[in-house]
Amino acid sequence: MSDKFQNTLYTNDNLFILNGMNSGFVDLIYLDPPFNSKRFYSAPIGSRAAGSSFKDMWTWDDVNEAYLETLAGKYPALTTFIASIGVIHSDAMKAYLTYMAQRIIEMHRILKDTGSLYLHCDPTASHYLKIVLDEIFGRSNFRNEITWKRSTMKGGKSKSNQYARNHDVIFYYTKSNEYKYIKPFIDFSDEYKKRFKYNDNDGKGFYRKDQPIGPRTESRIEELKKDGRIFTDTDGKLKIKHYLIDYEGVAVDDNWIDIKEINVMSKERIGYPTQKPLALLHRIIKASSNEGDIVIDPFCGCATTCVAAQQLNRKWIGIDIEKQAVNILIERLSDDAGIFKDFINTTDIPQRTDIQIVEPTKSIKERLYKEQNGVCNGCKTNFEIRNLEIDHIIPKAKGGGDYYENYQLLCGSCNRKKGDRPMEYLRMRRDKEEELLKNKIIFGR
């Protein structure tokens, strides 16, 4: 993927944008999608994000059930699981997981083999999303379920009969076993630092001297003596000086309690209801990428990931269907990134450059005809080859391209019905037509 796709904000459907991106070019993906909490969020009037809103609820108006057929070929177990969610939970959850599965498949494709993905969610759907991630990324590539404890208590008097809900979940997956990870540390507590109470004014700072020397080679002991780190304690035993500066701090585990929600009065807050703190994104970006790497957020919202990546000298791509996102990003890059840097904002869908462009020739048609056993890929009816037409499975206007895997043969009738829409639309329309026809026949009897 060329540089023109870096430091870019796409304001369009994220599935179309992901479809148009090259495979294996992104180092890190962070996404904070809607959680299916059945709420409608709007930024308050007067805030920096005023005018922004999103619906955190899902129906089959958001995603076609026919996409489950597309999943079936590559992920049959996942298809079966998602289909069962309507019984286990609800049709809304089934729609939500189908919507997410579409996008996670594409995210997995565009990640480098050394890349990582962090998916931020809450307990509303986290256990279902983990199964989707296990199937697409492989359960062996699951690294952590991180618990982020927010500072604001939730639950209120109306839910006094249960524990307050006060954490989000962040799933951490990698593309393979060869991935970037720079262990993060946090500073020691003031209480712990008090143990380092001695100072020889030798320029090394404070140290503690209550630790025995432990098993060491004679040569190593001599080195430590020359460095002034070995001494004989009052009990006559050799001990070692442990300097505070020798420690990086406390290694961060999977329970993140040190990063707080953004204070209502903070300059960082722009009014976006689900805004996450920059400190959270700083930790993730530093841990799983290097300077110059490409970071992408497919649900970038108020642009926190983009700003954090800019501050940490990473290249970034943000995607959000909300047009207000570009205004928020411009303002935040100016205020928060320290210095404004030009970036691209576009509604155009990128076109893949990592696949061979193949014009729809006669030989391509003959190959497709043989693979499809002479039937239309829509109505499944046999036709002579002259009565079938080459069509794009994913339309070019939606991120599809002129490559063999994106071609199919349709009869003239199915091709007209599908138009410039994805194949899921045609499947859904044919299912409805067949249902109406069946009902008409039954009624006629």
Coordinates of C-alpha atoms in Angstrom, one line a residue:
M1 CA 0.0 0.0 0.0
S2 CA 1.5 3.3 -1.1
D3 CA 2.1 6.3 1.2
K4 CA -1.0 8.0 -0.1
F5 CA -3.0 5.6 2.1
Q6 CA -1.2 6.6 5.3
N7 CA -2.2 9.4 7.6
T8 CA -5.6 9.2 6.0
L9 CA -9.1 9.6 7.3
Y10 CA -11.8 7.7 5.3
T11 CA -15.3 8.8 5.9
N12 CA -17.2 5.9 4.5
D13 CA -18.4 2.4 5.4
N14 CA -15.4 0.7 7.0
L15 CA -16.2 -2.6 5.3
F16 CA -15.8 -1.0 1.8
I17 CA -12.6 0.6 2.9
L18 CA -11.1 -2.6 4.4
N19 CA -12.1 -4.5 1.2
G20 CA -10.0 -2.1 -0.9
M21 CA -6.8 -2.4 1.2
N22 CA -3.8 -4.6 0.5
S23 CA -3.2 -7.8 2.4
G24 CA -0.5 -7.7 5.1
F25 CA 0.4 -4.0 5.2
V26 CA -0.9 -2.9 8.7
D27 CA 1.2 -3.3 11.9
L28 CA -1.5 -2.7 14.5
I29 CA -5.3 -2.5 14.6
Y30 CA -7.2 -1.0 17.5
L31 CA -11.0 -0.9 17.3
D32 CA -13.6 0.3 19.8
P33 CA -16.8 -0.7 17.9
P34 CA -20.3 -0.1 19.3
F35 CA -21.0 -2.7 22.0
N36 CA -24.7 -3.6 21.1
S37 CA -25.8 -1.9 24.3
K38 CA -29.1 -0.8 22.7
R39 CA -28.4 2.9 23.3
F40 CA -28.3 5.9 21.0
Y41 CA -25.3 8.2 21.7
S42 CA -25.1 11.9 20.8
A43 CA -22.4 14.5 21.7
P44 CA -23.9 17.3 23.7
I45 CA -24.6 20.7 22.1
G46 CA -21.7 23.1 22.8
S47 CA -19.1 20.3 23.0
R48 CA -16.2 20.0 20.5
A49 CA -17.9 16.9 19.1
A50 CA -21.4 18.5 18.8
G51 CA -23.3 17.0 15.8
S52 CA -21.7 13.5 16.2
S53 CA -23.8 10.6 17.0
F54 CA -24.0 6.8 16.5
K55 CA -26.5 4.1 17.1
D56 CA -25.3 1.3 19.4
M57 CA -28.1 -1.1 18.5
W58 CA -28.3 -3.7 15.7
T59 CA -31.0 -5.1 13.5
W60 CA -31.0 -6.9 10.1
D61 CA -31.4 -3.4 8.6
D62 CA -27.7 -3.0 9.5
V63 CA -26.5 -6.2 8.0
N64 CA -28.0 -8.8 5.7
E65 CA -28.6 -12.3 7.1
A66 CA -27.5 -13.5 3.6
Y67 CA -23.9 -12.8 4.5
L68 CA -24.0 -15.9 6.7
E69 CA -24.0 -17.8 3.4
T70 CA -20.8 -16.0 2.4
L71 CA -19.2 -17.0 5.7
A72 CA -20.2 -20.6 5.4
G73 CA -17.6 -21.5 2.7
K74 CA -14.6 -20.3 4.7
Y75 CA -15.8 -20.4 8.3
P76 CA -18.5 -23.1 8.6
A77 CA -18.2 -23.5 12.4
L78 CA -18.4 -19.7 12.9
T79 CA -21.5 -19.6 10.6
T80 CA -23.2 -22.3 12.7
F81 CA -22.3 -20.4 15.9
I82 CA -23.6 -17.1 14.7
A83 CA -26.8 -18.7 13.3
S84 CA -27.5 -20.1 16.8
I85 CA -27.2 -16.7 18.5
G86 CA -30.8 -15.8 17.6
V87 CA -31.9 -18.6 19.9
I88 CA -29.3 -18.3 22.6
H89 CA -29.5 -14.5 22.8
S90 CA -31.5 -12.4 20.2
D91 CA -31.7 -11.6 16.5
A92 CA -30.0 -8.2 17.4
M93 CA -27.0 -10.0 18.7
K94 CA -26.9 -12.3 15.7
A95 CA -26.9 -9.2 13.4
Y96 CA -24.2 -7.6 15.5
L97 CA -21.9 -10.6 15.4
T98 CA -22.4 -11.0 11.6
Y99 CA -21.6 -7.3 11.1
M100 CA -18.5 -7.7 13.2
A101 CA -17.4 -11.0 11.6
Q102 CA -17.4 -9.4 8.2
R103 CA -15.0 -6.7 9.3
I104 CA -12.8 -8.8 11.5
I105 CA -12.1 -11.2 8.6
E106 CA -10.9 -8.2 6.5
M107 CA -8.8 -6.9 9.5
H108 CA -7.1 -10.2 9.8
R109 CA -6.3 -10.1 6.1
I110 CA -4.7 -6.7 6.1
L111 CA -2.6 -7.3 9.2
K112 CA 1.1 -8.2 8.7
D113 CA 2.2 -11.6 10.0
T114 CA 3.9 -9.7 12.8
G115 CA 0.8 -7.6 13.5
S116 CA -1.5 -7.3 16.5
L117 CA -5.2 -6.5 17.0
Y118 CA -6.8 -5.0 20.1
L119 CA -10.6 -5.1 20.2
H120 CA -12.2 -3.0 22.9
C121 CA -15.7 -4.1 24.1
D122 CA -17.7 -4.5 27.3
P123 CA -19.4 -7.6 28.9
T124 CA -22.5 -7.1 26.8
A125 CA -21.0 -9.0 23.9
S126 CA -17.4 -9.8 24.9
H127 CA -17.9 -13.5 25.4
Y128 CA -19.5 -13.9 21.9
L129 CA -16.9 -11.7 20.2
K130 CA -14.1 -13.8 21.6
I131 CA -15.5 -16.9 19.8
V132 CA -15.6 -14.9 16.6
L133 CA -12.0 -13.8 17.2
D134 CA -10.8 -17.4 18.1
E135 CA -12.3 -18.7 14.8
I136 CA -10.8 -16.0 12.6
F137 CA -7.4 -15.4 14.2
G138 CA -7.0 -18.9 15.7
R139 CA -7.3 -19.6 19.4
S140 CA -3.5 -20.1 19.6
N141 CA -3.1 -16.4 18.7
F142 CA -5.1 -15.2 21.6
R143 CA -2.7 -13.4 23.9
N144 CA -4.7 -11.6 26.6
E145 CA -8.1 -10.6 27.9
I146 CA -7.3 -7.2 29.3
T147 CA -9.5 -5.7 32.0
W148 CA -9.6 -1.9 31.9
K149 CA -11.1 -0.5 35.1
R150 CA -12.7 2.8 34.6
S151 CA -12.7 5.4 37.4
T152 CA -16.4 6.2 37.2
M153 CA -18.8 3.8 39.0
K154 CA -21.7 2.6 37.0
G155 CA -24.9 0.8 38.0
G156 CA -26.6 3.5 40.1
K157 CA -29.5 3.1 42.5
S158 CA -31.7 1.5 39.9
K159 CA -29.3 -1.5 39.9
S160 CA -28.5 -1.6 43.6
N161 CA -29.2 -5.4 43.6
Q162 CA -26.0 -6.2 41.7
Y163 CA -22.3 -5.2 41.6
A164 CA -21.5 -2.0 39.9
R165 CA -20.3 -2.5 36.3
N166 CA -17.0 -0.7 36.2
H167 CA -14.7 -2.3 33.6
D168 CA -14.3 -2.8 29.8
V169 CA -12.6 -5.8 28.1
I170 CA -9.8 -5.5 25.5
F171 CA -9.0 -8.6 23.6
Y172 CA -5.4 -8.8 22.4
Y173 CA -4.7 -11.1 19.4
T174 CA -1.8 -11.5 17.0
K175 CA -1.6 -12.7 13.4
S176 CA 1.1 -15.3 14.3
N177 CA 3.6 -16.3 16.9
E178 CA 6.1 -13.9 15.5
Y179 CA 4.8 -10.5 16.7
K180 CA 6.0 -7.2 18.1
Y181 CA 5.7 -6.8 21.8
I182 CA 7.6 -4.2 23.9
K183 CA 6.7 -4.9 27.6
P184 CA 5.2 -1.9 29.2
F185 CA 6.1 -0.8 32.7
I186 CA 4.5 1.6 35.2
D187 CA 6.3 3.6 37.9
F188 CA 6.7 2.1 41.4
S189 CA 4.3 3.3 44.1
D190 CA 5.6 5.9 46.5
E191 CA 5.3 3.4 49.3
Y192 CA 7.5 0.9 47.4
K193 CA 10.1 3.7 46.7
K194 CA 10.5 4.3 50.4
R195 CA 12.4 1.0 50.6
F196 CA 15.2 2.6 48.6
K197 CA 16.3 5.0 51.5
Y198 CA 20.1 5.0 51.3
N199 CA 22.2 7.3 49.2
D200 CA 26.0 7.4 49.0
N201 CA 25.9 10.5 46.8
D202 CA 27.9 8.6 44.2
G203 CA 25.6 9.7 41.4
K204 CA 23.6 6.4 41.3
G205 CA 20.8 7.7 43.5
F206 CA 18.9 5.8 46.2
Y207 CA 19.3 2.1 46.9
R208 CA 18.1 -0.6 49.3
K209 CA 20.6 -2.8 51.1
D210 CA 18.4 -5.5 52.7
Q211 CA 19.0 -8.1 50.0
P212 CA 21.5 -11.0 50.4
I213 CA 24.0 -11.4 47.5
G214 CA 22.5 -14.8 46.5
P215 CA 24.3 -17.4 44.4
R216 CA 26.8 -15.7 42.0
T217 CA 30.1 -16.6 40.4
E218 CA 33.3 -15.3 41.9
S219 CA 34.0 -13.2 38.9
R220 CA 30.6 -11.6 39.1
I221 CA 31.1 -10.8 42.8
E222 CA 34.4 -9.2 42.0
E223 CA 32.7 -7.0 39.3
L224 CA 30.1 -6.0 41.8
K225 CA 32.7 -5.1 44.4
K226 CA 34.6 -2.9 42.0
D227 CA 31.3 -1.2 41.2
G228 CA 30.8 -0.5 44.9
R229 CA 27.7 -2.7 45.1
I230 CA 28.9 -5.3 47.6
F231 CA 29.2 -4.5 51.3
T232 CA 29.4 -6.4 54.6
D233 CA 26.3 -5.9 56.7
T234 CA 26.3 -5.6 60.5
D235 CA 25.5 -9.3 60.7
G236 CA 28.7 -10.1 58.9
K237 CA 27.0 -11.3 55.7
L238 CA 27.8 -10.0 52.2
K239 CA 24.9 -8.1 50.7
I240 CA 24.2 -6.2 47.5
K241 CA 23.0 -2.7 46.9
H242 CA 19.9 -2.6 44.6
Y243 CA 19.6 0.9 43.1
L244 CA 16.2 2.3 42.1
I245 CA 17.5 3.4 38.7
D246 CA 18.2 -0.3 37.8
Y247 CA 14.5 -1.0 37.6
E248 CA 12.2 -0.1 34.8
G249 CA 9.2 -0.2 37.1
V250 CA 6.3 -2.6 37.6
A251 CA 5.6 -4.8 34.6
V252 CA 2.0 -4.1 33.4
D253 CA -0.3 -7.2 33.7
D254 CA -3.7 -7.8 32.1
N255 CA -5.5 -5.8 34.8
W256 CA -5.2 -2.1 33.9
I257 CA -6.3 -0.1 36.9
D258 CA -3.9 2.9 36.5
I259 CA -5.5 4.5 33.5
K260 CA -8.5 6.5 34.4
E261 CA -11.5 7.7 32.4
I262 CA -11.2 11.3 31.1
N263 CA -12.2 13.8 33.7
V264 CA -15.3 15.8 32.8
M265 CA -13.3 19.0 33.1
S266 CA -10.3 17.7 31.2
K267 CA -9.1 19.6 28.1
E268 CA -8.8 16.2 26.5
R269 CA -12.5 15.6 26.6
I270 CA -14.3 16.7 23.4
G271 CA -17.9 15.6 24.4
Y272 CA -18.0 12.3 22.6
P273 CA -19.9 10.0 25.0
T274 CA -17.6 6.9 24.6
Q275 CA -14.3 8.8 24.2
K276 CA -11.3 6.8 25.5
P277 CA -8.2 8.4 27.1
L278 CA -5.1 9.0 25.1
A279 CA -3.1 7.2 27.8
L280 CA -4.9 4.0 26.9
L281 CA -4.0 4.2 23.3
H282 CA -0.4 5.3 24.1
R283 CA 0.1 2.1 26.1
I284 CA -1.3 -0.1 23.3
I285 CA 0.6 1.6 20.5
K286 CA 3.9 1.6 22.4
A287 CA 3.5 -2.1 23.3
S288 CA 2.7 -3.4 19.9
S289 CA 4.4 -1.2 17.3
N290 CA 7.5 0.8 16.5
E291 CA 8.0 4.3 15.2
G292 CA 7.1 4.5 11.5
D293 CA 4.6 1.6 11.7
I294 CA 1.1 1.8 10.4
V295 CA -1.8 1.9 12.9
I296 CA -5.4 1.7 11.8
D297 CA -8.7 2.3 13.7
P298 CA -11.7 1.1 11.7
F299 CA -14.1 2.8 14.1
C300 CA -12.1 5.9 14.8
G301 CA -14.9 8.1 16.2
C302 CA -13.4 11.1 17.9
A303 CA -9.9 10.2 16.5
T304 CA -8.1 9.3 19.7
T305 CA -6.2 6.5 18.0
C306 CA -5.1 8.8 15.2
V307 CA -4.0 11.5 17.6
A308 CA -2.1 9.0 19.8
A309 CA -0.4 7.5 16.7
Q310 CA 0.6 11.0 15.5
Q311 CA 2.1 11.9 18.9
L312 CA 4.1 8.7 18.9
N313 CA 5.4 9.1 15.4
R314 CA 3.4 6.3 13.8
K315 CA 1.6 6.4 10.5
W316 CA -2.1 6.1 10.8
I317 CA -5.4 5.4 9.1
G318 CA -8.8 6.2 10.5
I319 CA -12.2 5.1 9.2
D320 CA -15.5 6.5 10.3
I321 CA -18.8 6.8 8.5
E322 CA -19.7 10.0 10.5
K323 CA -18.6 13.1 8.5
Q324 CA -18.1 15.1 11.6
A325 CA -15.1 12.9 12.4
V326 CA -12.9 15.0 10.0
N327 CA -13.6 18.2 11.8
I328 CA -12.8 16.6 15.2
L329 CA -9.6 15.1 13.8
I330 CA -8.4 18.4 12.5
E331 CA -9.0 20.2 15.8
R332 CA -7.5 17.4 17.9
L333 CA -4.4 17.1 15.8
S334 CA -3.9 20.8 16.1
D335 CA -4.5 20.8 19.9
D336 CA -3.2 17.4 21.0
A337 CA -0.5 16.3 18.6
G338 CA 1.6 19.3 19.3
I339 CA 1.9 20.4 15.7
F340 CA -0.6 20.1 13.0
K341 CA 0.4 17.8 10.1
D342 CA -1.4 17.5 6.8
F343 CA -3.4 14.4 6.3
I344 CA -5.8 13.1 3.6
N345 CA -9.6 13.0 4.1
T346 CA -11.6 11.2 1.5
T347 CA -14.7 9.3 0.9
D348 CA -13.1 7.4 -2.0
I349 CA -12.6 3.7 -1.6
P350 CA -9.0 2.5 -2.1
Q351 CA -8.1 -0.1 -4.7
R352 CA -5.9 -3.0 -4.0
T353 CA -2.5 -3.0 -5.7
D354 CA -1.3 -6.4 -4.3
I355 CA -3.3 -8.5 -6.7
Q356 CA -3.0 -9.1 -10.4
I357 CA -5.4 -7.1 -12.4
V358 CA -7.2 -9.5 -14.8
E359 CA -9.5 -8.1 -17.5
P360 CA -12.8 -10.1 -17.9
T361 CA -11.7 -11.9 -21.1
K362 CA -13.3 -14.8 -22.9
S363 CA -10.8 -17.3 -21.3
I364 CA -11.7 -16.0 -17.9
K365 CA -15.4 -16.5 -18.6
E366 CA -14.7 -20.1 -19.8
R367 CA -12.7 -20.8 -16.6
L368 CA -15.5 -19.5 -14.5
Y369 CA -18.1 -21.4 -16.4
K370 CA -16.3 -24.6 -15.8
E371 CA -15.8 -23.9 -12.0
Q372 CA -19.5 -22.9 -11.6
N373 CA -20.6 -26.1 -13.5
G374 CA -22.5 -23.9 -16.0
V375 CA -24.9 -22.5 -13.4
C376 CA -25.7 -18.9 -12.5
N377 CA -24.1 -18.0 -9.2
G378 CA -27.4 -16.3 -8.2
C379 CA -30.4 -18.4 -9.2
K380 CA -28.3 -21.6 -9.6
T381 CA -29.9 -22.3 -13.0
N382 CA -28.0 -23.9 -15.8
F383 CA -27.3 -21.7 -18.8
E384 CA -25.3 -21.9 -22.0
I385 CA -22.1 -19.8 -21.6
R386 CA -23.3 -17.2 -24.0
N387 CA -26.3 -16.4 -21.7
L388 CA -24.1 -15.7 -18.6
E389 CA -22.3 -12.5 -17.8
I390 CA -19.1 -11.7 -15.8
D391 CA -19.9 -9.8 -12.7
H392 CA -18.0 -8.5 -9.6
I393 CA -18.8 -10.3 -6.4
I394 CA -17.8 -7.1 -4.5
P395 CA -18.6 -4.1 -6.7
K396 CA -15.7 -1.9 -7.6
A397 CA -17.6 1.0 -6.0
K398 CA -17.5 -1.0 -2.7
G399 CA -13.8 -1.8 -2.7
G400 CA -13.8 -4.8 -5.1
G401 CA -11.4 -5.0 -8.0
D402 CA -10.7 -6.6 -11.3
Y403 CA -9.1 -9.8 -10.0
Y404 CA -10.1 -13.4 -10.6
E405 CA -11.3 -14.1 -7.1
N406 CA -13.8 -11.3 -7.4
Y407 CA -15.4 -12.5 -10.6
Q408 CA -18.5 -14.7 -11.0
L409 CA -21.0 -15.5 -13.7
L410 CA -24.6 -14.4 -13.4
C411 CA -27.5 -14.7 -15.8
G412 CA -28.8 -11.4 -17.2
S413 CA -31.8 -11.3 -14.8
C414 CA -29.7 -11.8 -11.6
N415 CA -27.1 -9.3 -12.8
R416 CA -29.7 -6.6 -13.3
K417 CA -31.3 -7.3 -9.9
K418 CA -27.9 -7.2 -8.2
G419 CA -26.8 -4.0 -10.0
D420 CA -23.8 -2.3 -8.2
R421 CA -24.6 -3.9 -4.9
P422 CA -22.8 -6.7 -3.0
M423 CA -23.7 -10.3 -3.6
E424 CA -25.5 -10.4 -0.3
Y425 CA -28.2 -8.1 -1.7
L426 CA -28.9 -10.5 -4.5
R427 CA -29.1 -13.5 -2.2
M428 CA -31.5 -11.7 0.1
R429 CA -33.7 -10.6 -2.7
R430 CA -33.9 -14.0 -4.2
D431 CA -34.7 -15.5 -0.8
K432 CA -37.6 -13.1 -0.4
E433 CA -38.9 -13.8 -4.0
E434 CA -38.8 -17.5 -3.3
E435 CA -40.7 -17.1 0.0
L436 CA -43.3 -15.0 -1.7
L437 CA -43.7 -17.5 -4.5
K438 CA -44.0 -20.4 -2.0
N439 CA -46.7 -18.5 -0.1
K440 CA -48.6 -17.7 -3.3
I441 CA -48.6 -21.4 -4.3
I442 CA -49.8 -22.5 -0.9
F443 CA -52.5 -19.8 -0.9
G444 CA -53.6 -20.8 -4.4
R445 CA -54.2 -24.4 -3.2

